[in-house]
CSV table of N, CA and C in Angstrom, one decimal:
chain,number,residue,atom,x,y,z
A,1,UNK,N,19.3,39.6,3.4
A,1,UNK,CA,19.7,38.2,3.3
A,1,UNK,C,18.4,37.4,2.9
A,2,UNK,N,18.8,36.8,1.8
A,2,UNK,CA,17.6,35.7,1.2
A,2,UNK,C,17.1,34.2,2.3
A,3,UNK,N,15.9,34.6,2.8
A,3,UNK,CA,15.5,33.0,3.6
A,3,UNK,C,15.4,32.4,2.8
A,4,UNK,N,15.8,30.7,3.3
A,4,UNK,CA,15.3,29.6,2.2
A,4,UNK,C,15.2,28.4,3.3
A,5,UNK,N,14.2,27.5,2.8
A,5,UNK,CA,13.7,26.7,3.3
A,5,UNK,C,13.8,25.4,3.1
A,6,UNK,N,14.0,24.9,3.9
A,6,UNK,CA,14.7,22.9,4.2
A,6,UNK,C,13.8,22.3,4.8
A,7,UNK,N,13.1,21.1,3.9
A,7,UNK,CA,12.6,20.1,4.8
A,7,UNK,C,13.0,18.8,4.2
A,8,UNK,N,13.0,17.9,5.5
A,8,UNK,CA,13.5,16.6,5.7
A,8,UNK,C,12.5,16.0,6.2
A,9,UNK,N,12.0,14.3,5.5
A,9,UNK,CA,11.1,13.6,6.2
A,9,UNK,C,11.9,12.3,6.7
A,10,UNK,N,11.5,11.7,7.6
A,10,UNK,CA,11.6,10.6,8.7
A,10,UNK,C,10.4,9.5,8.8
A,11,UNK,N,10.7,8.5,8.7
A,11,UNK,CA,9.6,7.6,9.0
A,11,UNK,C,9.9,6.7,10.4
A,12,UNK,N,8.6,6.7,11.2
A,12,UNK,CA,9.3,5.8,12.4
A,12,UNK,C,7.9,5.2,12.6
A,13,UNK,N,7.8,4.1,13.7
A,13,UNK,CA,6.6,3.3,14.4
A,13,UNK,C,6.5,2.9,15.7
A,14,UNK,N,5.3,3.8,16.2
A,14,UNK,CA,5.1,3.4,17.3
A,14,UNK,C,4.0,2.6,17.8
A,15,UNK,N,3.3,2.1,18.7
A,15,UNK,CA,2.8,1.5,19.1
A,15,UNK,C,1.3,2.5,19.6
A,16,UNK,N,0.4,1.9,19.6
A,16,UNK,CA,-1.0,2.3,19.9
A,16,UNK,C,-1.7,2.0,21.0
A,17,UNK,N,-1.6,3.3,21.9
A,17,UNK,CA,-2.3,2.7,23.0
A,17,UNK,C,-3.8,3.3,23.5
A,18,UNK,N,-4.1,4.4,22.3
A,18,UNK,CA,-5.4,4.9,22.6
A,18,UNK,C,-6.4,4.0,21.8
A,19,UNK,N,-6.4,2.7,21.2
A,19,UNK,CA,-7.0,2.2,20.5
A,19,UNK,C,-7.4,1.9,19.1
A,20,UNK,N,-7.5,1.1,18.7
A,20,UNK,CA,-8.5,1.0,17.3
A,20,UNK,C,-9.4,2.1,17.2
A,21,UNK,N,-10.0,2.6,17.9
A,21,UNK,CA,-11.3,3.3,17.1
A,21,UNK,C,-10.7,4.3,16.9
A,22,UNK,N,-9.7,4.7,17.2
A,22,UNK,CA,-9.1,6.2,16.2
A,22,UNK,C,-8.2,6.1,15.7
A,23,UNK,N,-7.4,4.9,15.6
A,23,UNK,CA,-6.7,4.5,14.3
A,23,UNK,C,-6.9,3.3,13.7
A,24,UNK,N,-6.7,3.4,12.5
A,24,UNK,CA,-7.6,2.6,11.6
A,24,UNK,C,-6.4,1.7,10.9
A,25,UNK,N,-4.8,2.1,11.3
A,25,UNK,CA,-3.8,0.9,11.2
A,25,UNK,C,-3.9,0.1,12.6
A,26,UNK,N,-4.5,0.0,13.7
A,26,UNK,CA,-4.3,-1.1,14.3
A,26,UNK,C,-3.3,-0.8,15.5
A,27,UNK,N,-3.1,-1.4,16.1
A,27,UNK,CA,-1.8,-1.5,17.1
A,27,UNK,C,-0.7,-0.7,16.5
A,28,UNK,N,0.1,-0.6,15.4
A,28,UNK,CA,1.0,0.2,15.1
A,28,UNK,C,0.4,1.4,14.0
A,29,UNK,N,1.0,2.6,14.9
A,29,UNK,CA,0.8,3.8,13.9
A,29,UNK,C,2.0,3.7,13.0
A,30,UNK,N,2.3,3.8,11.7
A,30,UNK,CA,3.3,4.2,10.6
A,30,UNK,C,3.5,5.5,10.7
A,31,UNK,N,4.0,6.4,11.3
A,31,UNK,CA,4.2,8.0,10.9
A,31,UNK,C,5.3,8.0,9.9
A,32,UNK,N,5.2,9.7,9.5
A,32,UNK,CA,5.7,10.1,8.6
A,32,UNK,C,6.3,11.5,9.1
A,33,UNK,N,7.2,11.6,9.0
A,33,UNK,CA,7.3,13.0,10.1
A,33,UNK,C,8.3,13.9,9.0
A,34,UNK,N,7.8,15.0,9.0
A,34,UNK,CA,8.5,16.3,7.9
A,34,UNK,C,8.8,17.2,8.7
A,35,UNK,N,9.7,17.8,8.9
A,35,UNK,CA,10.5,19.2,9.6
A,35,UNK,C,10.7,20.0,8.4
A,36,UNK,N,10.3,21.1,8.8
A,36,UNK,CA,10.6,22.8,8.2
A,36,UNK,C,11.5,23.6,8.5
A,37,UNK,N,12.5,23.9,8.6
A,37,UNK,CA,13.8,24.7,8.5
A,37,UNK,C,13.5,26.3,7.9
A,38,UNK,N,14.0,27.2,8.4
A,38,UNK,CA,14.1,28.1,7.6
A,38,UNK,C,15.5,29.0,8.5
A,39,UNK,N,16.0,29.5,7.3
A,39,UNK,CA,17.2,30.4,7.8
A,39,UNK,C,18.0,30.9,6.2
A,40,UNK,N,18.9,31.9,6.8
A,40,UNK,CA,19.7,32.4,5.6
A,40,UNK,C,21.2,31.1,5.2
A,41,UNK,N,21.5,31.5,3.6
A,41,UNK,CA,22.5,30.4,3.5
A,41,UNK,C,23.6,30.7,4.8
A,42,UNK,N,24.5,29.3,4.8
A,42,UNK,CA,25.9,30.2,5.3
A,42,UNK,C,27.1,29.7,4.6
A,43,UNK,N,28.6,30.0,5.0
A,43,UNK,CA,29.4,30.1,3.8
A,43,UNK,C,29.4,28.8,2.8
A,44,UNK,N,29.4,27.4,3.0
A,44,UNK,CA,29.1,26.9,2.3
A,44,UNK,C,27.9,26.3,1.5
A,45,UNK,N,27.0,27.3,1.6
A,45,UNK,CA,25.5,28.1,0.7
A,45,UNK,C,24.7,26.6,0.9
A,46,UNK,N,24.4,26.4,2.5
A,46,UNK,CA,23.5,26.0,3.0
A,46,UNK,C,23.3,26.5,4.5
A,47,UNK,N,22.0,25.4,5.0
A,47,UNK,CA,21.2,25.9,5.8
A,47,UNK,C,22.1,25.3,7.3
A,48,UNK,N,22.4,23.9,6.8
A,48,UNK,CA,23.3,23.3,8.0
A,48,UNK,C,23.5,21.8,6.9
A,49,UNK,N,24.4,21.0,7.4
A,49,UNK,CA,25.0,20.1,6.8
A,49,UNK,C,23.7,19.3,7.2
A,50,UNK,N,23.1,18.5,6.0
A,50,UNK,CA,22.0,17.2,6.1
A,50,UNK,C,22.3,16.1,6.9
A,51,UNK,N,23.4,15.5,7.4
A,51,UNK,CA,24.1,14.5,7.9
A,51,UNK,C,23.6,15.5,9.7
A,52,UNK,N,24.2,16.3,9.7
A,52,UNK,CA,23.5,17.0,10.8
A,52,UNK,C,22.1,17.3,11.1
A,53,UNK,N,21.1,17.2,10.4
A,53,UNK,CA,19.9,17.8,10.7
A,53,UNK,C,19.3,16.1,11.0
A,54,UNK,N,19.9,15.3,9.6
A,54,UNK,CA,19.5,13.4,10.3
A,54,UNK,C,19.8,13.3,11.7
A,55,UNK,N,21.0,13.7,12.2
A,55,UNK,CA,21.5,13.1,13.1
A,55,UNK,C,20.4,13.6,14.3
A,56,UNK,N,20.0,14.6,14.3
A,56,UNK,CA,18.4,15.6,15.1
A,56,UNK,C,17.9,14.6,15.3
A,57,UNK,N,17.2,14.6,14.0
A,57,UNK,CA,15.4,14.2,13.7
A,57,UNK,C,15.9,12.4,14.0
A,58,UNK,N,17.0,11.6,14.0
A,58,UNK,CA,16.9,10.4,15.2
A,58,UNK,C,17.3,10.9,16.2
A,59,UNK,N,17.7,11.6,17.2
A,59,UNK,CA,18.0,11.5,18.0
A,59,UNK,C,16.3,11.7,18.6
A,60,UNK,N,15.5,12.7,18.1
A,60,UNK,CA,13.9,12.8,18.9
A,60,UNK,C,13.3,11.8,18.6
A,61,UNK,N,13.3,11.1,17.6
A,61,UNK,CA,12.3,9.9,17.5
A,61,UNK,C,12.7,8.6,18.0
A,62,UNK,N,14.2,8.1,18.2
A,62,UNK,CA,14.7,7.1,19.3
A,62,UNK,C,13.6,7.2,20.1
A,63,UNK,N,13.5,8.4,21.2
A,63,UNK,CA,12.7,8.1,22.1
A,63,UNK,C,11.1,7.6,21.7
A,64,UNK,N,10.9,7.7,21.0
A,64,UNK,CA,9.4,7.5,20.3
A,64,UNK,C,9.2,5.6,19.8
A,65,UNK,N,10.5,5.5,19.0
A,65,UNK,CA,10.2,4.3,17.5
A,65,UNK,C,9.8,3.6,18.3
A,66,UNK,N,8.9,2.6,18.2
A,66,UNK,CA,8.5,0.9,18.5
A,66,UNK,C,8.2,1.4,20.2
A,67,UNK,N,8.3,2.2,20.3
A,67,UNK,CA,7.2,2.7,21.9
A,67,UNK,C,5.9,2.8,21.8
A,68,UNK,N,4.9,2.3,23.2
A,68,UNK,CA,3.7,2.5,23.1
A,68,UNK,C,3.3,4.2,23.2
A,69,UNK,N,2.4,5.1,22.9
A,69,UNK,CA,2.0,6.7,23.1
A,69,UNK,C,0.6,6.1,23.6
A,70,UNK,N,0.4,7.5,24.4
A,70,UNK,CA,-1.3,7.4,24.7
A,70,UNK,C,-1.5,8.6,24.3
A,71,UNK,N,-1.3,9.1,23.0
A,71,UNK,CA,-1.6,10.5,23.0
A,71,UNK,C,-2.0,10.4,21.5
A,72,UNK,N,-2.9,11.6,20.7
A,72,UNK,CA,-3.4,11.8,19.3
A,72,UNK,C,-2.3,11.8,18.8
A,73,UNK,N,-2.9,11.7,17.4
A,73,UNK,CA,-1.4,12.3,16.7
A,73,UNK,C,-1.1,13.9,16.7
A,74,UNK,N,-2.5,14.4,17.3
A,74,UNK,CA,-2.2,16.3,17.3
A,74,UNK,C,-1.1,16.5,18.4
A,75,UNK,N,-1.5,15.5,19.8
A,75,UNK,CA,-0.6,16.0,20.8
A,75,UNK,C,0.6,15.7,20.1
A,76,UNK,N,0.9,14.3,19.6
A,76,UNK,CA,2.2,14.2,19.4
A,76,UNK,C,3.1,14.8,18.4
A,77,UNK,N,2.3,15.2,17.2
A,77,UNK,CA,2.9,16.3,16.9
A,77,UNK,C,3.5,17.9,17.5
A,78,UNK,N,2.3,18.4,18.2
A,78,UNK,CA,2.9,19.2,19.2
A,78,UNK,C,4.0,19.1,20.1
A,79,UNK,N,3.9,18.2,20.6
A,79,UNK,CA,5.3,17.3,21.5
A,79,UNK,C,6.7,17.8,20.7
A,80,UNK,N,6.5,17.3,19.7
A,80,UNK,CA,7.5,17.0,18.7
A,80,UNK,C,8.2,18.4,18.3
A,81,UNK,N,7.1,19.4,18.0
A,81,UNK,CA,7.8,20.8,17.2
A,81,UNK,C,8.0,21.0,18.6
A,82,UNK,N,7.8,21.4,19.5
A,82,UNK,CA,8.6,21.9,21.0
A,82,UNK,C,9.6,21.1,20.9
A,83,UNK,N,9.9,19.4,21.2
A,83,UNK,CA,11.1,18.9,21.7
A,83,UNK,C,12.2,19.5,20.3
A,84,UNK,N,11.9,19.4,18.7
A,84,UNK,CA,12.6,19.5,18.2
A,84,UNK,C,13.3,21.5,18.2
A,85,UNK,N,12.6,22.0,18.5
A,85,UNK,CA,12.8,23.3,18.2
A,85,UNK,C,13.8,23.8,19.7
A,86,UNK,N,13.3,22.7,20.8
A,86,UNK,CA,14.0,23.1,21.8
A,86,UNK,C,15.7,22.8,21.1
A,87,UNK,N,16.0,21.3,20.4
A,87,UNK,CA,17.3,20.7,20.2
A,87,UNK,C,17.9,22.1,19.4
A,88,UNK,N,17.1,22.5,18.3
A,88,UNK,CA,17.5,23.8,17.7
A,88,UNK,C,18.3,25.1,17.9
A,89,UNK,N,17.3,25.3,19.7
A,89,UNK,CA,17.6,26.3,20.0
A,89,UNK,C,19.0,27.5,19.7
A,90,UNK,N,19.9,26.9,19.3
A,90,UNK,CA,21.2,27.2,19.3
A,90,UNK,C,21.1,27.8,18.0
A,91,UNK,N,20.6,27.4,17.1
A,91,UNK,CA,21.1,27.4,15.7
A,91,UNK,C,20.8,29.0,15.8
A,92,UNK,N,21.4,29.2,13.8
A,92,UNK,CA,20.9,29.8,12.8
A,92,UNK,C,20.0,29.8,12.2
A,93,UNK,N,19.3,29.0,12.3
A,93,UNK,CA,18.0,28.8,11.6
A,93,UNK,C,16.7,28.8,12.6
A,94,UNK,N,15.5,28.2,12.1
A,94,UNK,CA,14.5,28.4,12.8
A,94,UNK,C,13.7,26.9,12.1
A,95,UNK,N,12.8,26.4,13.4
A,95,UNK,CA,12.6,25.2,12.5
A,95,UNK,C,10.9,25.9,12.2
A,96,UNK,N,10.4,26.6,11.6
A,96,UNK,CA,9.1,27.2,11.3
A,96,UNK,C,7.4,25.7,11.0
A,97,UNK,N,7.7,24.8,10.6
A,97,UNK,CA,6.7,23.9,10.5
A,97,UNK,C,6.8,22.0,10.9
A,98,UNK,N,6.3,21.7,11.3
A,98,UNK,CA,6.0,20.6,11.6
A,98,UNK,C,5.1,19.6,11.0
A,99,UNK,N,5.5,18.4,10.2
A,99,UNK,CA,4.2,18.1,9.4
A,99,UNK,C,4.0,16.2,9.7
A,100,UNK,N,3.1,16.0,10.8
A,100,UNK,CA,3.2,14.7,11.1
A,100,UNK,C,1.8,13.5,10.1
A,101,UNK,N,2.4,12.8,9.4
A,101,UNK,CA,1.1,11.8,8.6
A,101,UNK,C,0.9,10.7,9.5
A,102,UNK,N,-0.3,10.4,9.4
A,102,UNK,CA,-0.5,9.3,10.6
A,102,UNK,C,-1.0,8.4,8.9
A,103,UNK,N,-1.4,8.4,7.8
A,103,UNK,CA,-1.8,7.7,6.8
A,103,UNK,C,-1.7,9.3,6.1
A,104,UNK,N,-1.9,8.2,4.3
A,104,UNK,CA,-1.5,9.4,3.3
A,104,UNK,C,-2.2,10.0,3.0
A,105,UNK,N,-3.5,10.5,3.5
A,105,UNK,CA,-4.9,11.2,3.5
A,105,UNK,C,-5.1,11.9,4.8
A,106,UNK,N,-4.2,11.7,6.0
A,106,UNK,CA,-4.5,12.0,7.5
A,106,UNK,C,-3.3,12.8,7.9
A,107,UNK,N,-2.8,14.0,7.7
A,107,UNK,CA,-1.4,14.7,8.8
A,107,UNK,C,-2.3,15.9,9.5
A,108,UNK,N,-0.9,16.3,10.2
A,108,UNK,CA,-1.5,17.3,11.3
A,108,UNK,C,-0.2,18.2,11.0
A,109,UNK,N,0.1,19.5,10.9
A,109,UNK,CA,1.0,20.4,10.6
A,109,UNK,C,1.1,21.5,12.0
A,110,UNK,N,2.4,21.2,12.6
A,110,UNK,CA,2.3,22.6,13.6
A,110,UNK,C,3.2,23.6,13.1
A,111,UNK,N,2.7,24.6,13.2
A,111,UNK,CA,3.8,25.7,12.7
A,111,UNK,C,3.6,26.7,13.7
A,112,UNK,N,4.8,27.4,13.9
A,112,UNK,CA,5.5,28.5,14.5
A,112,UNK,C,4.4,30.4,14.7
């Protein structure tokens, strides 16, 4: 069976509470958040319905948007591929990479 691979990005904003001196937007971080998928098609020659994998990726960042963090963007990325991989667990698929931008020159990637 042929793997193939799905990603979806998310934009959300949270609040800064480790400071200015490590982020350089100020009080609000802008992320950019990309999930990696991988799995074989199924009968209707996808991975999972898109409308389903949206409905995921807000359900984990609800708890995040317009909240203050006291954590890097490395922890929070970390955070993230665990909480999302745990929502997964069930599937067919696998979510293999994590790719968080804190600015368009600045992400952090966790992968599997």
């Amino acid at each position: 069976m042929n793997q193939v691979r799905l990603a979806r990005r998310r934009e959300f904003v949270v609040l800064n509470e480790i400071g200015t001196n490590f982020s350089p937007q100020g009080p609000a971080i802008h992320y950019q958040l990309e999930a990696y998928l991988e799995g074989g098609l199924n009968d209707l020659g996808v991975i999972l319905n898109i409308r389903d994998f949206d409905g995921l990726l807000a359900r984990l960042l609800a708890e995040y948007e317009g909240r203050a963090i006291n954590k890097s963007s490395l922890e929070l990325a970390k955070e993230l591929f665990v909480q999302l991989r745990s929502l997964l667990a069930d599937q067919p698929f696998r979510l293999v990479q994590l790719r968080l931008f804190e600015s368009p020159d600045f992400w952090v990637d966790v992968c599997e």
